[in-house]
mmCIF file of C-alpha atoms and ligand atoms in Angstrom:
data_model
loop_
_atom_site.group_PDB
_atom_site.id
_atom_site.type_symbol
_atom_site.label_atom_id
_atom_site.label_comp_id
_atom_site.label_asym_id
_atom_site.label_seq_id
_atom_site.Cartn_x
_atom_site.Cartn_y
_atom_site.Cartn_z
ATOM 1 C CA MET A 726 38.167 45.213 28.397
ATOM 2 C CA MET A 727 38.079 41.628 27.198
ATOM 3 C CA ASN A 728 38.207 38.920 29.837
ATOM 4 C CA HIS A 729 40.650 36.027 29.699
ATOM 5 C CA THR A 730 38.122 33.576 28.264
ATOM 6 C CA GLU A 731 37.351 35.920 25.396
ATOM 7 C CA MET A 732 41.054 36.425 24.723
ATOM 8 C CA ILE A 733 41.558 32.663 24.592
ATOM 9 C CA ASN A 734 38.577 32.122 22.283
ATOM 10 C CA LYS A 735 39.713 34.832 19.879
ATOM 11 C CA THR A 736 43.270 33.515 19.886
ATOM 12 C CA GLU A 737 42.034 30.007 19.069
ATOM 13 C CA ILE A 738 40.300 31.336 15.965
ATOM 14 C CA TRP A 739 43.362 33.389 14.965
ATOM 15 C CA VAL A 740 45.730 30.415 15.323
ATOM 16 C CA LYS A 741 43.359 28.034 13.542
ATOM 17 C CA GLU A 742 43.233 30.335 10.505
ATOM 18 C CA GLN A 743 47.026 30.431 10.258
ATOM 19 C CA LEU A 744 47.626 26.712 10.587
ATOM 20 C CA PHE A 745 44.785 25.647 8.341
ATOM 21 C CA ASP A 746 47.032 24.195 5.629
ATOM 22 C CA GLU A 747 49.886 23.031 7.843
ATOM 23 C CA LYS A 748 51.183 19.604 6.798
ATOM 24 C CA SER A 749 54.416 19.157 8.793
ATOM 25 C CA GLY A 750 52.813 17.656 11.882
ATOM 26 C CA HIS A 751 51.969 20.962 13.513
ATOM 27 C CA ASP A 752 48.446 21.343 12.261
ATOM 28 C CA TRP A 753 45.623 22.852 14.287
ATOM 29 C CA TYR A 754 44.772 19.548 15.939
ATOM 30 C CA HIS A 755 48.343 19.270 17.264
ATOM 31 C CA ILE A 756 47.877 22.711 18.825
ATOM 32 C CA LYS A 757 44.482 21.739 20.206
ATOM 33 C CA ARG A 758 45.818 18.480 21.742
ATOM 34 C CA VAL A 759 48.820 20.230 23.265
ATOM 35 C CA THR A 760 46.579 22.944 24.707
ATOM 36 C CA ASN A 761 44.156 20.419 26.232
ATOM 37 C CA GLN A 762 47.017 18.366 27.665
ATOM 38 C CA ALA A 763 48.752 21.472 29.002
ATOM 39 C CA ILE A 764 45.564 22.512 30.815
ATOM 40 C CA VAL A 765 45.346 19.071 32.460
ATOM 41 C CA LEU A 766 48.999 19.353 33.565
ATOM 42 C CA ALA A 767 48.566 22.975 34.673
ATOM 43 C CA ASN A 768 45.705 21.974 36.974
ATOM 44 C CA LYS A 769 47.808 19.234 38.556
ATOM 45 C CA GLU A 770 50.892 21.416 38.850
ATOM 46 C CA GLN A 771 49.045 24.566 39.919
ATOM 47 C CA ALA A 772 50.344 26.577 37.006
ATOM 48 C CA ASP A 773 48.606 29.708 35.713
ATOM 49 C CA LEU A 774 45.883 28.553 33.323
ATOM 50 C CA PHE A 775 45.677 31.709 31.226
ATOM 51 C CA ILE A 776 49.411 31.872 30.537
ATOM 52 C CA VAL A 777 49.613 28.118 29.851
ATOM 53 C CA THR A 778 46.637 28.176 27.486
ATOM 54 C CA MET A 779 47.803 31.212 25.518
ATOM 55 C CA ALA A 780 51.389 29.949 25.227
ATOM 56 C CA SER A 781 50.176 26.522 24.092
ATOM 57 C CA LEU A 782 47.967 28.047 21.420
ATOM 58 C CA LEU A 783 50.842 30.187 20.140
ATOM 59 C CA HIS A 784 53.758 27.782 20.655
ATOM 60 C CA ASP A 785 54.217 26.751 17.028
ATOM 61 C CA ILE A 786 53.256 29.990 15.278
ATOM 62 C CA ALA A 787 56.829 31.243 15.332
ATOM 63 C CA ASP A 788 58.562 27.859 15.114
ATOM 64 C CA ASP A 789 61.546 27.891 12.778
ATOM 65 C CA LYS A 790 60.253 24.789 10.997
ATOM 66 C CA LEU A 791 57.053 26.533 10.015
ATOM 67 C CA ILE A 792 57.992 30.062 9.067
ATOM 68 C CA GLU A 793 60.790 31.760 7.134
ATOM 69 C CA ASN A 794 61.128 34.778 9.350
ATOM 70 C CA GLU A 795 61.049 34.378 13.118
ATOM 71 C CA GLU A 796 61.163 38.079 13.773
ATOM 72 C CA LYS A 797 58.178 38.713 11.538
ATOM 73 C CA ALA A 798 56.251 35.907 13.204
ATOM 74 C CA LEU A 799 57.063 37.218 16.674
ATOM 75 C CA ASN A 800 55.953 40.683 15.622
ATOM 76 C CA SER A 801 52.682 39.329 14.327
ATOM 77 C CA ILE A 802 52.097 37.578 17.667
ATOM 78 C CA LYS A 803 52.929 40.823 19.474
ATOM 79 C CA GLU A 804 50.473 42.771 17.329
ATOM 80 C CA TRP A 805 47.850 40.134 17.960
ATOM 81 C CA LEU A 806 48.310 40.204 21.735
ATOM 82 C CA ASP A 807 48.230 44.009 21.712
ATOM 83 C CA SER A 808 45.028 43.984 19.693
ATOM 84 C CA ILE A 809 43.239 41.834 22.248
ATOM 85 C CA GLN A 810 44.767 43.845 25.099
ATOM 86 C CA VAL A 811 46.862 41.213 26.813
ATOM 87 C CA THR A 812 48.887 43.134 29.423
ATOM 88 C CA PRO A 813 52.641 43.679 28.927
ATOM 89 C CA GLU A 814 53.339 41.538 32.021
ATOM 90 C CA GLU A 815 51.301 38.631 30.632
ATOM 91 C CA GLN A 816 52.867 39.072 27.187
ATOM 92 C CA ALA A 817 56.340 38.827 28.687
ATOM 93 C CA LEU A 818 55.447 35.501 30.322
ATOM 94 C CA ILE A 819 53.903 34.136 27.115
ATOM 95 C CA PHE A 820 56.883 35.186 24.957
ATOM 96 C CA ASP A 821 59.314 33.712 27.425
ATOM 97 C CA ILE A 822 57.613 30.345 26.970
ATOM 98 C CA ILE A 823 57.268 30.279 23.204
ATOM 99 C CA GLN A 824 60.813 31.530 22.710
ATOM 100 C CA SER A 825 62.385 29.088 25.103
ATOM 101 C CA ILE A 826 60.543 26.013 23.850
ATOM 102 C CA SER A 827 60.169 26.391 20.100
ATOM 103 C CA PHE A 828 63.342 28.005 18.853
ATOM 104 C CA LYS A 829 66.677 26.564 17.862
ATOM 105 C CA ALA A 830 68.275 29.097 20.192
ATOM 106 C CA GLY A 831 65.959 27.986 22.946
ATOM 107 C CA ASN A 832 66.768 24.291 22.685
ATOM 108 C CA GLY A 833 68.378 23.005 25.828
ATOM 109 C CA GLN A 834 67.689 26.248 27.643
ATOM 110 C CA LEU A 835 66.601 25.912 31.251
ATOM 111 C CA LEU A 836 62.946 26.704 31.668
ATOM 112 C CA ARG A 837 62.295 29.357 34.247
ATOM 113 C CA THR A 838 58.628 28.929 35.097
ATOM 114 C CA ILE A 839 56.258 26.080 35.895
ATOM 115 C CA GLU A 840 54.104 27.389 33.015
ATOM 116 C CA ALA A 841 56.954 26.887 30.525
ATOM 117 C CA LYS A 842 57.635 23.401 31.891
ATOM 118 C CA VAL A 843 54.007 22.414 31.518
ATOM 119 C CA VAL A 844 53.742 23.613 27.900
ATOM 120 C CA GLN A 845 56.973 21.867 26.917
ATOM 121 C CA ASP A 846 55.815 18.649 28.578
ATOM 122 C CA ALA A 847 52.472 18.783 26.758
ATOM 123 C CA ASP A 848 54.237 19.345 23.420
ATOM 124 C CA ARG A 849 56.558 16.395 24.094
ATOM 125 C CA LEU A 850 53.708 14.134 25.197
ATOM 126 C CA ASP A 851 52.124 14.716 21.791
ATOM 127 C CA ALA A 852 55.200 13.163 20.170
ATOM 128 C CA ILE A 853 54.822 9.838 22.015
ATOM 129 C CA GLY A 854 52.138 7.199 22.555
ATOM 130 C CA ALA A 855 49.553 6.339 19.915
ATOM 131 C CA ILE A 856 49.467 9.892 18.579
ATOM 132 C CA GLY A 857 53.256 10.065 18.520
ATOM 133 C CA ILE A 858 53.414 6.824 16.524
ATOM 134 C CA ALA A 859 50.861 8.141 14.035
ATOM 135 C CA ARG A 860 52.748 11.426 13.681
ATOM 136 C CA ALA A 861 56.073 9.650 13.076
ATOM 137 C CA PHE A 862 54.599 7.525 10.287
ATOM 138 C CA THR A 863 52.847 10.524 8.770
ATOM 139 C CA TYR A 864 56.046 12.568 8.848
ATOM 140 C CA SER A 865 58.100 9.761 7.299
ATOM 141 C CA GLY A 866 55.578 9.181 4.543
ATOM 142 C CA GLN A 867 55.578 12.853 3.716
ATOM 143 C CA LYS A 868 59.395 12.925 3.561
ATOM 144 C CA GLY A 869 59.513 9.835 1.356
ATOM 145 C CA GLN A 870 61.133 7.695 4.053
ATOM 146 C CA ALA A 871 60.313 4.039 4.535
ATOM 147 C CA MET A 872 58.122 3.012 7.461
ATOM 148 C CA TYR A 873 60.938 0.615 8.304
ATOM 149 C CA ASP A 874 64.224 -0.321 6.652
ATOM 150 C CA PRO A 875 66.032 -3.259 8.287
ATOM 151 C CA THR A 876 69.242 -2.423 6.392
ATOM 152 C CA ILE A 877 69.695 0.772 8.411
ATOM 153 C CA ALA A 878 71.519 0.181 11.679
ATOM 154 C CA VAL A 879 69.663 1.371 14.725
ATOM 155 C CA ARG A 880 71.910 3.660 16.715
ATOM 156 C CA ASP A 881 70.613 5.611 19.624
ATOM 157 C CA ASN A 882 73.789 7.668 19.892
ATOM 158 C CA MET A 883 73.636 9.191 16.404
ATOM 159 C CA THR A 884 74.517 12.866 16.292
ATOM 160 C CA LEU A 885 71.970 15.258 14.863
ATOM 161 C CA GLU A 886 74.275 15.851 11.883
ATOM 162 C CA GLU A 887 74.618 12.136 11.064
ATOM 163 C CA TYR A 888 70.925 11.764 11.511
ATOM 164 C CA ARG A 889 70.092 14.644 9.164
ATOM 165 C CA ASN A 890 72.463 13.396 6.469
ATOM 166 C CA GLY A 891 71.717 9.746 6.869
ATOM 167 C CA LYS A 892 68.863 7.494 5.930
ATOM 168 C CA SER A 893 66.176 6.934 8.445
ATOM 169 C CA SER A 894 62.702 5.485 8.759
ATOM 170 C CA ALA A 895 59.658 5.934 10.931
ATOM 171 C CA VAL A 896 60.735 3.008 13.119
ATOM 172 C CA HIS A 897 64.245 4.475 13.449
ATOM 173 C CA HIS A 898 62.764 7.705 14.699
ATOM 174 C CA PHE A 899 61.541 5.833 17.789
ATOM 175 C CA TYR A 900 65.190 5.260 18.766
ATOM 176 C CA GLU A 901 66.435 8.621 17.551
ATOM 177 C CA LYS A 902 63.911 10.603 19.538
ATOM 178 C CA LEU A 903 60.664 9.097 20.771
ATOM 179 C CA PHE A 904 62.121 6.664 23.323
ATOM 180 C CA LYS A 905 64.209 9.492 24.806
ATOM 181 C CA LEU A 906 61.335 11.796 25.549
ATOM 182 C CA LYS A 907 60.015 10.194 28.729
ATOM 183 C CA ASP A 908 63.249 11.064 30.550
ATOM 184 C CA LEU A 909 63.046 14.661 29.397
ATOM 185 C CA MET A 910 59.732 15.489 31.059
ATOM 186 C CA ASN A 911 59.888 18.373 33.529
ATOM 187 C CA THR A 912 56.882 17.677 35.753
ATOM 188 C CA GLU A 913 55.862 14.627 37.774
ATOM 189 C CA SER A 914 52.399 14.629 36.166
ATOM 190 C CA ALA A 915 53.894 14.444 32.681
ATOM 191 C CA LYS A 916 56.412 11.765 33.718
ATOM 192 C CA GLU A 917 53.561 9.564 34.863
ATOM 193 C CA GLU A 918 51.688 9.904 31.565
ATOM 194 C CA ALA A 919 54.911 9.577 29.529
ATOM 195 C CA GLU A 920 55.668 6.253 31.233
ATOM 196 C CA LYS A 921 52.373 4.800 29.962
ATOM 197 C CA ARG A 922 52.858 6.122 26.443
ATOM 198 C CA HIS A 923 56.418 4.812 26.397
ATOM 199 C CA LEU A 924 55.281 1.287 27.281
ATOM 200 C CA PHE A 925 52.657 1.455 24.566
ATOM 201 C CA MET A 926 55.314 2.342 21.978
ATOM 202 C CA GLU A 927 57.485 -0.555 23.118
ATOM 203 C CA GLU A 928 54.580 -2.947 22.776
ATOM 204 C CA PHE A 929 53.773 -1.502 19.376
ATOM 205 C CA LEU A 930 57.306 -2.159 18.110
ATOM 206 C CA GLU A 931 57.399 -5.685 19.535
ATOM 207 C CA GLN A 932 54.223 -6.494 17.629
ATOM 208 C CA PHE A 933 55.538 -4.674 14.546
ATOM 209 C CA TYR A 934 58.727 -6.755 14.450
ATOM 210 C CA ARG A 935 56.748 -9.953 15.086
ATOM 211 C CA GLU A 936 54.518 -9.250 12.090
ATOM 212 C CA TRP A 937 57.504 -8.115 10.007
ATOM 213 C CA GLU A 938 59.196 -11.506 10.468
ATOM 214 C CA GLY A 939 55.994 -13.481 9.922
ATOM 215 C CA VAL A 940 54.303 -15.156 12.851
HETATM 216 P P1 ADP B 1402 58.363 19.275 17.427
HETATM 217 O O1 ADP B 1402 56.906 18.999 17.726
HETATM 218 O O2 ADP B 1402 59.244 18.934 18.582
HETATM 219 O O3 ADP B 1402 58.596 20.614 16.810
HETATM 220 P P2 ADP B 1402 59.164 18.075 14.889
HETATM 221 O O4 ADP B 1402 58.742 19.206 14.045
HETATM 222 O O5 ADP B 1402 60.588 17.682 14.902
HETATM 223 O O6 ADP B 1402 58.727 18.176 16.394
HETATM 224 O O7 ADP B 1402 58.280 16.845 14.490
HETATM 225 C C1 ADP B 1402 56.912 16.865 14.288
HETATM 226 C C2 ADP B 1402 56.416 15.428 14.362
HETATM 227 O O8 ADP B 1402 57.060 14.642 13.360
HETATM 228 C C3 ADP B 1402 56.747 14.765 15.700
HETATM 229 O O9 ADP B 1402 55.707 13.908 16.092
HETATM 230 C C4 ADP B 1402 58.014 14.012 15.400
HETATM 231 O O10 ADP B 1402 58.189 12.867 16.218
HETATM 232 C C5 ADP B 1402 57.828 13.622 13.955
HETATM 233 N N1 ADP B 1402 59.144 13.542 13.303
HETATM 234 C C6 ADP B 1402 60.123 14.481 13.289
HETATM 235 N N2 ADP B 1402 61.219 14.049 12.641
HETATM 236 C C7 ADP B 1402 60.935 12.793 12.232
HETATM 237 C C8 ADP B 1402 61.645 11.787 11.498
HETATM 238 N N3 ADP B 1402 62.875 11.983 11.051
HETATM 239 N N4 ADP B 1402 61.027 10.605 11.256
HETATM 240 C C9 ADP B 1402 59.769 10.390 11.691
HETATM 241 N N5 ADP B 1402 59.042 11.286 12.380
HETATM 242 C C10 ADP B 1402 59.598 12.471 12.651
HETATM 243 NI NI1 NI B 1403 54.279 21.618 18.911
#
């Protein structure tokens, strides 16, 4: 029988191999940051470290943005967990998390466990602060969007449909999503960290606009 540490180490290698060429903002280092952050939160919130670590490592493997076939991806995760002998009870907890946080169907779903809350918070924390800013600009550049376009109205009440069809920019994404995330944190520990990252983003934009206008 493998122990939990060995299962985690093997899973890290397995995930790393699959995300090696990922360019949509969910590369291996995103997974690694989310996992590290989730462990910090899990310690503070007394969540199960094995379940949190495994779910964090696997949370984007079956994401609908990354793969064509969710069912196939879920099966491959199942085969992987079987192969390293993760128990059916543990697998159920891990699947519950990755399905409720990374799927379209799971969006808005109430999270049942503290472990799920912690992983979702860690994933959301990675979208804000200095890293979140860098990811937004990287994403925009890759999609051919401007870093900023002052001719686009900033509307924080845009629907997802309008937003998908309309023009946007990296700076607009702050209003569309990033500034909303701090109020969506589940745990007190994540709220505290989100508050700091939120302030940093506000300061960043103030400076950005100052330089944009010419000082
Ligand atoms: P998630 O991690 O929630 O699955 P996404 O796949 O939507 O997030 O986004 C990956 C990264 O790209 C995040 O940091 C997100 O803020 C950023 N991003 C997503 N959509 C946009 C956009 N329209 N403009 C700029 N950045 C974006
Ligand atoms: Ni993620």
